Coordinates of C-alpha atoms and ligand atoms in Angstrom, one line a residue:
M1 CA -0.1 -0.1 -0.1
T2 CA 3.0 2.8 0.1
K3 CA 6.1 3.0 -1.6
R4 CA 9.3 1.7 -0.4
N5 CA 11.9 3.7 -1.3
Y6 CA 15.5 2.8 -3.1
A7 CA 17.8 3.8 -0.4
T8 CA 16.9 5.4 3.1
V9 CA 15.7 8.2 3.7
N10 CA 15.9 9.2 7.2
P11 CA 16.2 6.3 8.6
C12 CA 13.9 5.4 11.6
V13 CA 16.9 3.7 13.6
M14 CA 20.1 4.0 14.7
C15 CA 23.7 2.7 13.8
Q16 CA 24.3 -0.7 14.9
P17 CA 27.4 -0.1 16.8
M18 CA 25.7 2.3 18.9
G19 CA 23.7 -0.4 20.6
S20 CA 26.1 -1.7 21.7
A21 CA 26.8 1.3 23.3
L22 CA 24.0 0.9 25.1
A23 CA 25.4 -2.7 26.1
F24 CA 28.6 -2.3 27.3
K25 CA 27.8 1.2 29.2
G26 CA 25.5 -1.4 31.3
I27 CA 28.4 -3.3 32.5
E28 CA 30.7 -2.4 35.9
N29 CA 34.0 0.0 35.0
T30 CA 33.2 -0.8 31.3
M31 CA 34.9 1.9 28.9
V32 CA 33.8 1.4 24.9
L33 CA 35.9 1.6 22.1
Y34 CA 35.2 2.5 18.6
H35 CA 37.2 0.5 15.6
G36 CA 36.6 3.1 12.5
S37 CA 36.6 6.8 11.6
Q38 CA 36.3 9.3 14.0
G39 CA 33.0 11.2 13.3
C40 CA 30.4 7.5 14.3
S41 CA 31.4 7.6 17.7
T42 CA 30.8 11.2 17.8
Y43 CA 27.8 11.3 16.0
M44 CA 27.1 8.1 18.7
R45 CA 28.3 9.8 21.9
L46 CA 26.0 13.3 21.1
H47 CA 23.2 10.7 20.1
L48 CA 23.3 8.8 23.4
A49 CA 24.1 12.4 25.4
H50 CA 21.1 14.5 24.4
H51 CA 19.4 12.0 25.3
F52 CA 20.3 10.6 29.0
R53 CA 21.3 13.5 29.6
E54 CA 24.8 12.5 31.4
P55 CA 28.0 12.4 30.0
V56 CA 29.2 9.8 27.3
D57 CA 32.6 8.6 27.1
I58 CA 33.2 6.5 23.1
A59 CA 36.6 6.1 22.8
S60 CA 37.7 6.2 18.8
S61 CA 40.3 4.4 16.7
S62 CA 40.2 7.3 14.6
L63 CA 41.2 5.6 11.0
S64 CA 42.6 7.6 8.5
E65 CA 42.8 7.4 4.8
K66 CA 45.3 5.9 5.7
G67 CA 44.3 3.4 7.8
A68 CA 41.4 2.3 5.5
V69 CA 44.4 1.6 2.9
Y70 CA 46.6 0.1 4.7
G71 CA 44.3 -1.4 7.7
G72 CA 43.5 -0.2 11.2
R73 CA 45.5 -2.7 13.4
E74 CA 48.1 -0.1 14.9
N75 CA 45.5 2.5 15.1
L76 CA 43.8 0.2 17.1
K77 CA 46.4 -1.0 19.2
K78 CA 47.3 3.2 19.8
G79 CA 43.3 3.5 20.6
L80 CA 43.6 0.6 23.4
R81 CA 46.5 1.8 24.8
N82 CA 45.0 5.1 25.5
V83 CA 42.1 3.8 27.0
I84 CA 43.8 2.0 29.4
N85 CA 45.6 4.9 30.3
R86 CA 43.8 7.6 30.5
Y87 CA 40.2 5.9 32.0
N88 CA 41.8 2.4 33.8
P89 CA 38.3 0.5 33.0
K90 CA 38.2 -3.3 33.5
V91 CA 36.7 -4.0 30.8
I92 CA 36.9 -2.8 27.3
G93 CA 34.1 -3.9 24.6
V94 CA 35.2 -2.8 20.9
A95 CA 32.9 -2.5 18.6
T96 CA 33.2 -2.3 14.2
T97 CA 32.0 0.4 12.5
C98 CA 31.5 0.3 8.9
L99 CA 35.0 1.4 7.8
A100 CA 36.4 -1.3 9.9
E101 CA 34.2 -3.9 8.3
T102 CA 34.7 -2.7 4.7
I103 CA 38.5 -3.2 4.9
G104 CA 38.6 -6.2 6.6
D105 CA 40.1 -5.6 9.7
D106 CA 40.6 -9.0 12.2
V107 CA 39.7 -8.0 15.4
P108 CA 39.8 -10.7 17.7
A109 CA 43.5 -10.8 15.8
I110 CA 44.4 -7.9 16.4
I111 CA 43.2 -8.0 19.7
R112 CA 45.1 -11.2 21.1
E113 CA 48.1 -9.7 19.3
F114 CA 47.5 -6.9 21.3
K115 CA 47.1 -8.9 24.4
E116 CA 50.3 -10.5 23.7
E117 CA 52.4 -7.4 23.1
E118 CA 51.0 -6.0 26.1
G119 CA 51.5 -9.6 29.0
I120 CA 47.4 -8.8 29.4
G121 CA 46.7 -12.3 30.9
D122 CA 43.2 -14.1 30.9
D123 CA 42.2 -13.5 34.5
L124 CA 39.1 -12.3 35.6
E125 CA 40.7 -10.6 38.3
K126 CA 43.7 -9.4 37.6
D127 CA 43.5 -8.3 33.6
I128 CA 41.9 -6.7 31.3
I129 CA 38.5 -8.3 29.2
I130 CA 38.6 -6.9 25.8
V131 CA 35.2 -8.2 24.3
P132 CA 35.2 -7.8 20.2
V133 CA 31.7 -7.7 18.3
S134 CA 30.8 -7.2 14.7
T135 CA 29.1 -3.6 14.3
P136 CA 28.7 -3.0 10.1
S137 CA 25.8 -0.5 10.7
Y138 CA 25.1 -1.2 6.5
G139 CA 24.1 -5.0 7.9
E140 CA 21.7 -4.1 10.5
S141 CA 20.7 -1.5 13.3
H142 CA 21.3 -0.4 16.6
V143 CA 18.7 -3.2 18.5
S144 CA 20.4 -6.2 16.7
G145 CA 24.0 -4.4 18.3
Y146 CA 23.0 -4.1 21.3
I147 CA 21.8 -8.2 21.1
K148 CA 25.3 -9.4 19.9
A149 CA 26.9 -7.1 22.9
L150 CA 25.1 -8.2 25.0
D151 CA 25.6 -12.6 23.6
A152 CA 29.8 -11.1 23.3
I153 CA 30.0 -10.8 26.5
V154 CA 28.3 -13.6 28.7
R155 CA 30.2 -15.1 25.9
T156 CA 33.6 -14.1 26.7
F157 CA 33.2 -14.3 30.8
A158 CA 31.4 -17.7 30.5
E159 CA 34.4 -18.9 28.6
K160 CA 37.4 -17.4 31.2
T161 CA 35.4 -19.0 33.8
G162 CA 34.3 -22.2 32.1
D163 CA 36.4 -25.8 33.1
E164 CA 34.5 -27.8 31.4
S165 CA 36.4 -30.6 33.5
A166 CA 34.7 -28.3 36.8
E167 CA 31.4 -29.2 38.5
K168 CA 28.6 -26.3 38.3
V169 CA 28.8 -24.0 41.5
P170 CA 24.1 -23.3 40.8
N171 CA 23.9 -19.9 42.7
E172 CA 19.6 -20.0 42.9
K173 CA 19.9 -16.8 40.6
L174 CA 17.8 -15.2 37.9
N175 CA 19.1 -13.6 35.3
V176 CA 17.5 -11.2 33.6
I177 CA 18.4 -10.0 29.7
P178 CA 15.9 -7.0 27.8
V179 CA 16.1 -8.2 24.2
E180 CA 16.3 -4.0 23.7
S181 CA 17.3 -1.2 25.9
L182 CA 14.9 0.0 28.6
S183 CA 14.9 3.2 30.1
P184 CA 16.5 4.3 33.7
A185 CA 14.3 4.1 35.5
D186 CA 12.3 1.3 33.4
V187 CA 15.5 -0.5 35.0
R188 CA 14.8 0.6 38.0
E189 CA 11.0 -0.4 38.6
L190 CA 12.0 -4.2 37.0
K191 CA 15.0 -4.5 40.0
E192 CA 12.6 -3.8 42.5
V193 CA 10.6 -6.2 40.8
F194 CA 13.5 -8.2 41.7
E195 CA 14.5 -7.9 44.9
L196 CA 10.9 -9.0 46.1
M197 CA 10.7 -11.9 44.5
A198 CA 13.5 -13.5 43.2
G199 CA 16.1 -12.1 46.2
D200 CA 19.0 -13.3 43.7
Y201 CA 19.0 -11.8 40.0
I202 CA 21.9 -10.9 37.9
F203 CA 20.5 -8.0 35.4
L204 CA 22.1 -7.5 32.1
P205 CA 23.0 -5.0 31.2
D206 CA 21.9 -2.4 34.3
I207 CA 21.5 1.2 32.8
S208 CA 20.0 2.4 35.9
E209 CA 22.9 4.2 37.5
T210 CA 25.4 4.3 34.4
F211 CA 22.0 6.9 32.2
D212 CA 21.6 8.5 34.9
A213 CA 23.9 9.2 38.0
P214 CA 23.7 11.4 41.0
L215 CA 25.5 15.0 40.4
R216 CA 28.4 14.8 41.9
E217 CA 31.9 17.3 42.1
D218 CA 34.5 14.5 41.7
L219 CA 32.8 12.9 38.5
P220 CA 34.3 9.9 38.0
K221 CA 35.8 9.2 34.0
I222 CA 33.5 5.5 33.8
A223 CA 30.4 6.3 34.9
Q224 CA 29.4 4.2 38.8
G225 CA 26.9 1.7 38.4
G226 CA 26.4 -1.3 36.2
T227 CA 26.4 -5.0 36.8
P228 CA 29.2 -6.2 38.7
L229 CA 32.2 -8.2 36.2
F230 CA 31.3 -11.4 39.1
E231 CA 27.3 -11.5 38.4
I232 CA 28.6 -11.7 35.0
A233 CA 31.1 -14.6 35.4
D234 CA 28.5 -16.2 37.8
M235 CA 25.9 -16.4 34.8
P236 CA 26.1 -20.0 33.9
N237 CA 25.6 -20.4 37.1
S238 CA 22.3 -19.2 37.8
Q239 CA 18.9 -21.5 37.9
A240 CA 17.5 -20.0 34.7
S241 CA 17.3 -16.9 32.7
L242 CA 14.6 -14.8 31.4
G243 CA 14.3 -12.4 28.5
L244 CA 12.4 -9.7 28.2
G245 CA 11.0 -9.1 24.5
T246 CA 10.2 -12.0 22.0
V247 CA 10.5 -10.4 18.9
S248 CA 13.7 -10.8 18.3
K249 CA 16.2 -13.5 19.0
N250 CA 17.6 -13.2 22.2
L251 CA 21.6 -14.6 21.7
A252 CA 22.5 -14.9 25.8
V253 CA 19.4 -16.4 26.8
N254 CA 19.5 -18.8 23.8
Y255 CA 23.5 -19.1 24.7
L256 CA 23.2 -19.9 28.2
E257 CA 20.8 -22.4 27.5
E258 CA 22.9 -24.2 25.3
S259 CA 25.9 -24.4 26.3
H260 CA 25.7 -24.1 30.4
D261 CA 21.9 -25.7 30.7
V262 CA 20.3 -22.7 31.8
P263 CA 17.2 -23.0 30.9
G264 CA 15.8 -19.8 29.3
Y265 CA 12.1 -18.2 29.9
S266 CA 11.4 -15.6 27.2
V267 CA 8.1 -12.8 28.2
P268 CA 7.0 -9.6 25.9
I269 CA 8.7 -6.8 27.4
P270 CA 5.8 -6.3 30.4
I271 CA 4.0 -3.4 29.2
G272 CA 0.5 -3.4 29.4
L273 CA -2.4 -5.4 31.7
S274 CA -1.7 -8.8 29.7
N275 CA 2.2 -8.4 28.9
T276 CA 2.6 -8.0 33.4
D277 CA 0.5 -10.3 33.8
S278 CA 3.1 -12.7 31.2
F279 CA 5.4 -11.2 33.0
F280 CA 4.9 -11.8 36.7
T281 CA 3.2 -15.2 35.7
E282 CA 6.6 -16.7 34.2
L283 CA 8.5 -15.4 37.9
V284 CA 6.0 -17.2 39.6
K285 CA 6.7 -20.9 37.4
I286 CA 10.1 -19.9 37.2
L287 CA 10.9 -18.9 41.3
G288 CA 7.8 -20.5 43.0
C289 CA 6.9 -17.4 44.9
P290 CA 3.3 -15.2 45.3
I291 CA 3.0 -12.0 43.5
P292 CA 3.2 -9.1 46.3
V293 CA 0.6 -7.5 47.6
K294 CA 1.6 -4.2 46.6
Y295 CA 1.6 -5.0 42.4
L296 CA -1.4 -7.0 42.7
Q297 CA -3.0 -3.1 43.7
E298 CA -1.5 -1.5 41.7
R299 CA -2.6 -3.6 39.1
G300 CA -6.1 -3.0 40.2
R301 CA -5.6 0.8 39.6
L302 CA -4.2 0.4 36.5
L303 CA -7.4 -1.3 36.1
D304 CA -9.4 1.5 37.4
A305 CA -7.2 3.9 35.0
M306 CA -8.4 1.7 31.6
V307 CA -12.4 2.2 33.0
D308 CA -11.8 6.1 33.6
V309 CA -9.9 6.8 30.5
H310 CA -12.2 4.2 27.9
K311 CA -14.6 7.4 27.0
Y312 CA -11.9 9.0 25.3
L313 CA -9.5 6.6 23.8
Y314 CA -12.2 4.3 22.7
G315 CA -11.4 3.6 18.9
V316 CA -8.8 6.4 18.7
K317 CA -6.2 6.0 15.8
A318 CA -2.8 5.7 16.9
A319 CA 0.5 4.9 14.8
I320 CA 3.3 3.6 16.6
Y321 CA 7.0 3.1 15.4
G322 CA 11.0 2.1 17.4
D323 CA 12.0 -1.0 17.8
P324 CA 10.6 -4.5 17.6
D325 CA 9.6 -5.5 21.0
F326 CA 9.1 -2.0 22.2
V327 CA 6.7 -1.3 19.6
F328 CA 5.5 -4.7 19.9
S329 CA 4.3 -4.7 23.2
L330 CA 2.8 -1.0 23.2
T331 CA 0.2 -2.2 20.1
T332 CA -0.6 -4.5 22.6
F333 CA -1.4 -2.4 25.2
M334 CA -2.8 0.2 22.8
L335 CA -5.5 -2.5 21.8
E336 CA -5.9 -3.5 25.1
L337 CA -7.6 0.1 25.6
G338 CA -9.8 -0.1 22.9
M339 CA -7.6 1.8 20.4
N340 CA -6.9 1.7 17.0
P341 CA -3.4 0.8 16.6
V342 CA -3.8 1.8 12.0
L343 CA -0.2 1.0 11.2
V344 CA 2.5 -0.4 13.3
A345 CA 6.3 0.0 12.1
T346 CA 9.7 -0.4 12.8
G347 CA 13.3 0.4 11.3
S348 CA 14.5 -2.4 12.3
K349 CA 14.7 -5.5 9.7
S350 CA 12.4 -8.3 11.5
R351 CA 11.8 -11.6 10.4
D352 CA 9.4 -11.8 12.9
F353 CA 8.3 -8.4 13.4
E354 CA 4.7 -8.7 11.4
A355 CA 3.5 -12.2 12.0
K356 CA 3.8 -11.5 15.9
V357 CA 1.8 -8.1 15.6
R358 CA -0.6 -9.4 13.3
Q359 CA -1.2 -12.3 16.2
I360 CA -1.9 -10.2 19.1
V361 CA -4.2 -8.3 16.5
E362 CA -6.2 -11.5 16.3
K363 CA -6.1 -12.1 19.6
I364 CA -7.7 -8.7 21.4
N365 CA -9.5 -7.7 18.3
P366 CA -9.9 -9.9 15.8
E367 CA -12.2 -7.7 13.3
F368 CA -9.1 -4.7 12.8
E369 CA -6.3 -4.6 10.2
P370 CA -3.7 -2.9 10.9
V371 CA -0.7 -1.9 8.5
V372 CA 2.1 -3.4 9.8
L373 CA 5.6 -2.2 8.1
N374 CA 9.3 -3.2 9.1
G375 CA 12.8 -2.4 8.0
I376 CA 10.9 1.4 6.8
D377 CA 12.0 5.0 7.3
F378 CA 11.4 7.6 7.8
D379 CA 10.1 9.1 4.7
T380 CA 8.0 5.2 4.1
L381 CA 6.7 6.5 7.7
N382 CA 5.3 9.4 6.3
D383 CA 3.4 8.3 3.2
A384 CA 1.7 5.7 5.4
V385 CA 0.8 8.1 7.7
S386 CA -0.9 9.7 5.0
Q387 CA -2.1 6.6 3.8
C388 CA -3.5 6.1 7.9
N389 CA -4.8 8.7 9.1
P390 CA -3.8 8.4 12.8
E391 CA -5.2 10.8 15.4
I392 CA -2.0 10.3 17.4
L393 CA 1.8 9.1 16.6
I394 CA 3.3 7.6 19.4
G395 CA 7.6 6.6 19.0
N396 CA 10.9 8.6 19.2
S397 CA 11.1 11.8 18.9
N398 CA 12.3 11.5 15.1
G399 CA 8.7 11.7 14.0
R400 CA 7.7 15.2 15.0
Y401 CA 7.7 16.7 11.8
I402 CA 5.5 14.2 11.0
A403 CA 3.3 15.0 13.9
K404 CA 3.6 18.6 13.2
A405 CA 2.7 18.4 9.1
R406 CA -0.3 16.9 10.2
N407 CA -1.2 19.0 13.1
I408 CA -1.7 15.3 15.5
P409 CA 0.0 14.7 19.0
L410 CA 3.5 12.9 19.6
V411 CA 3.8 11.0 22.6
R412 CA 7.1 10.5 22.9
V413 CA 8.8 6.8 23.8
G414 CA 11.3 5.2 23.3
L415 CA 15.0 6.4 21.9
P416 CA 15.8 8.9 21.2
I417 CA 14.0 11.4 22.9
H418 CA 16.1 14.6 21.3
D419 CA 14.0 17.6 21.7
R420 CA 12.3 17.0 25.3
V421 CA 14.3 16.9 28.8
G422 CA 13.8 13.4 30.8
A423 CA 14.0 10.7 28.5
Q424 CA 16.4 8.4 31.6
R425 CA 12.7 9.3 33.8
I426 CA 10.0 8.3 31.3
L427 CA 8.3 5.0 33.1
T428 CA 6.9 1.7 30.3
V429 CA 7.3 -1.2 32.0
G430 CA 5.2 -2.5 34.9
Y431 CA 1.5 -1.6 36.0
R432 CA 2.9 1.8 37.4
G433 CA 4.1 2.2 33.6
A434 CA 1.7 1.3 32.0
M435 CA -0.5 3.5 34.4
E436 CA 1.6 6.3 33.7
F437 CA 1.8 6.3 29.9
L438 CA -1.9 5.7 29.8
D439 CA -2.6 9.0 31.3
R440 CA 0.2 10.6 28.8
I441 CA -1.7 9.5 25.5
T442 CA -4.9 10.7 26.9
N443 CA -3.6 14.0 28.2
A444 CA -2.0 14.3 24.6
I445 CA -5.3 13.1 23.3
L446 CA -8.0 15.7 25.6
E447 CA -5.2 18.4 25.1
A448 CA -5.5 17.7 20.8
T449 CA -9.4 17.3 20.2
D450 CA -10.9 18.6 23.7
T451 CA -13.2 16.9 24.9
F452 CA -12.6 16.7 28.4
T453 CA -16.2 16.7 30.0
A454 CA -16.1 17.5 33.1
P455 CA -18.9 19.8 34.5
V456 CA -18.7 23.1 32.4
Q457 CA -17.1 26.1 34.2
A458 CA -17.1 30.2 33.6
E459 CA -13.7 31.0 31.9
P460 CA -11.9 33.0 34.9
T461 CA -12.4 36.9 35.1
V462 CA -9.5 37.4 36.6
H463 CA -7.6 37.3 33.2
A464 CA -9.9 39.6 31.0
G465 CA -8.9 42.8 32.6
K466 CA -11.3 43.1 35.2
G467 CA -10.3 45.3 38.5
K468 CA -9.0 43.3 41.8
E469 CA -12.8 43.9 43.3
E470 CA -14.4 42.5 41.2
C471 CA -12.0 38.9 40.9
V472 CA -12.1 38.9 44.1
E473 CA -15.9 38.9 44.4
G474 CA -15.2 36.1 41.5
I475 CA -13.3 33.6 44.0
R476 CA -16.4 34.2 46.5
Ligands
SF4_501 S1 26.7 4.5 9.3 FE1 28.6 3.1 9.7 S2 30.4 5.1 9.2 FE2 27.8 5.8 9.0 S3 28.4 6.6 11.5 FE3 27.0 4.7 11.4 S4 29.0 2.7 11.8 FE4 30.1 5.2 11.3

């Protein structure tokens, strides 16, 4: 129904190495180095700093024309040396950009060489761990970069601690690994659930502090917080792994299951009523403990809020775009609210996205037929919006030009959000997140349509240039 471009016009995704930074930045004492040209790291540092409103350091091997012709071996080694001298990290995540991949540098081999030259061993306690991940941006998006980096981190740590002949020492912990980057507020909310229900858990990656740190005078070179390294090393001993997201494949969860016999479970990102219900149901199944009363109360309040706003949201046509799993969970919630998500789109090339979205539509509102688009750019999204005529847009801030041109509200959610503050504090997960999101959508609709139906109040006279006495009279 919509035209598809032969070239990308305003991408609806970000670079693959950017996704790797979102993952690496959630690991304790970790620095990121991009092997490629300087512009890549500048663009991604700015992008992340504008979104999270935090300083974001990302080093670069700064390949120039010479490196592009003769290979980037020396640049990468020099970059690693600089990072070690300036930041003194415990882990360095090395992600490739388009240029390094195009010239075909063998990054794992260069890292092996560098470690030999510098006398860096494989001891988790004493040595610096260097984790390479291949993230050419012309292949995929920040979503796959995030998933690949988490997989590389888990594999590197598991292989360093794994002694095939040694007995596994079960730790009774629960591994939790999302397939897409959540906000620091979301991570904090989920950690609270696991603290109450699981006791011992390992959340990977934990950006709750690293991307939302308290202000301090002695700013550390590497933000404090992140998943502790000894916890990552302990993941193969956990009782189970819970993946958050069911559209994209969770490589780290699969690896732990296949190579270390850690049973893997997956639920949708817990946004909205039924997705949060599934999340708690799965936790009860895995951990065998009841749902704390606090969350049952929150669920009841969410239901109450849904009833309250039903008259404003029923039948409202929405367009939702962003990362595949996030969009899937949001779409489920929109359907639960009685809204019509007429256009559901992701910029990532996701094999299962359309089928998953159609399945959930079939389950909740079988009469309804949304347009579902996969791997699109903003130009295609703009055309689709013209055809589907939504009354509200839900997605990241890059859709603001479409919303402005059509004079419809945009509820900002996901990444990036550059034109508003507070992205790090946006809560969408859990019953509480659903309530907050519900309020934001409803208020945006009310603001745009003026359909508020409370008892009518007269215009206050105080603004009409009346005298002081008349105003006082009016207040009485
Ligand atoms: S598309 Fe490639 S070259 Fe451009 S910023 Fe991203 S990684 Fe760098």
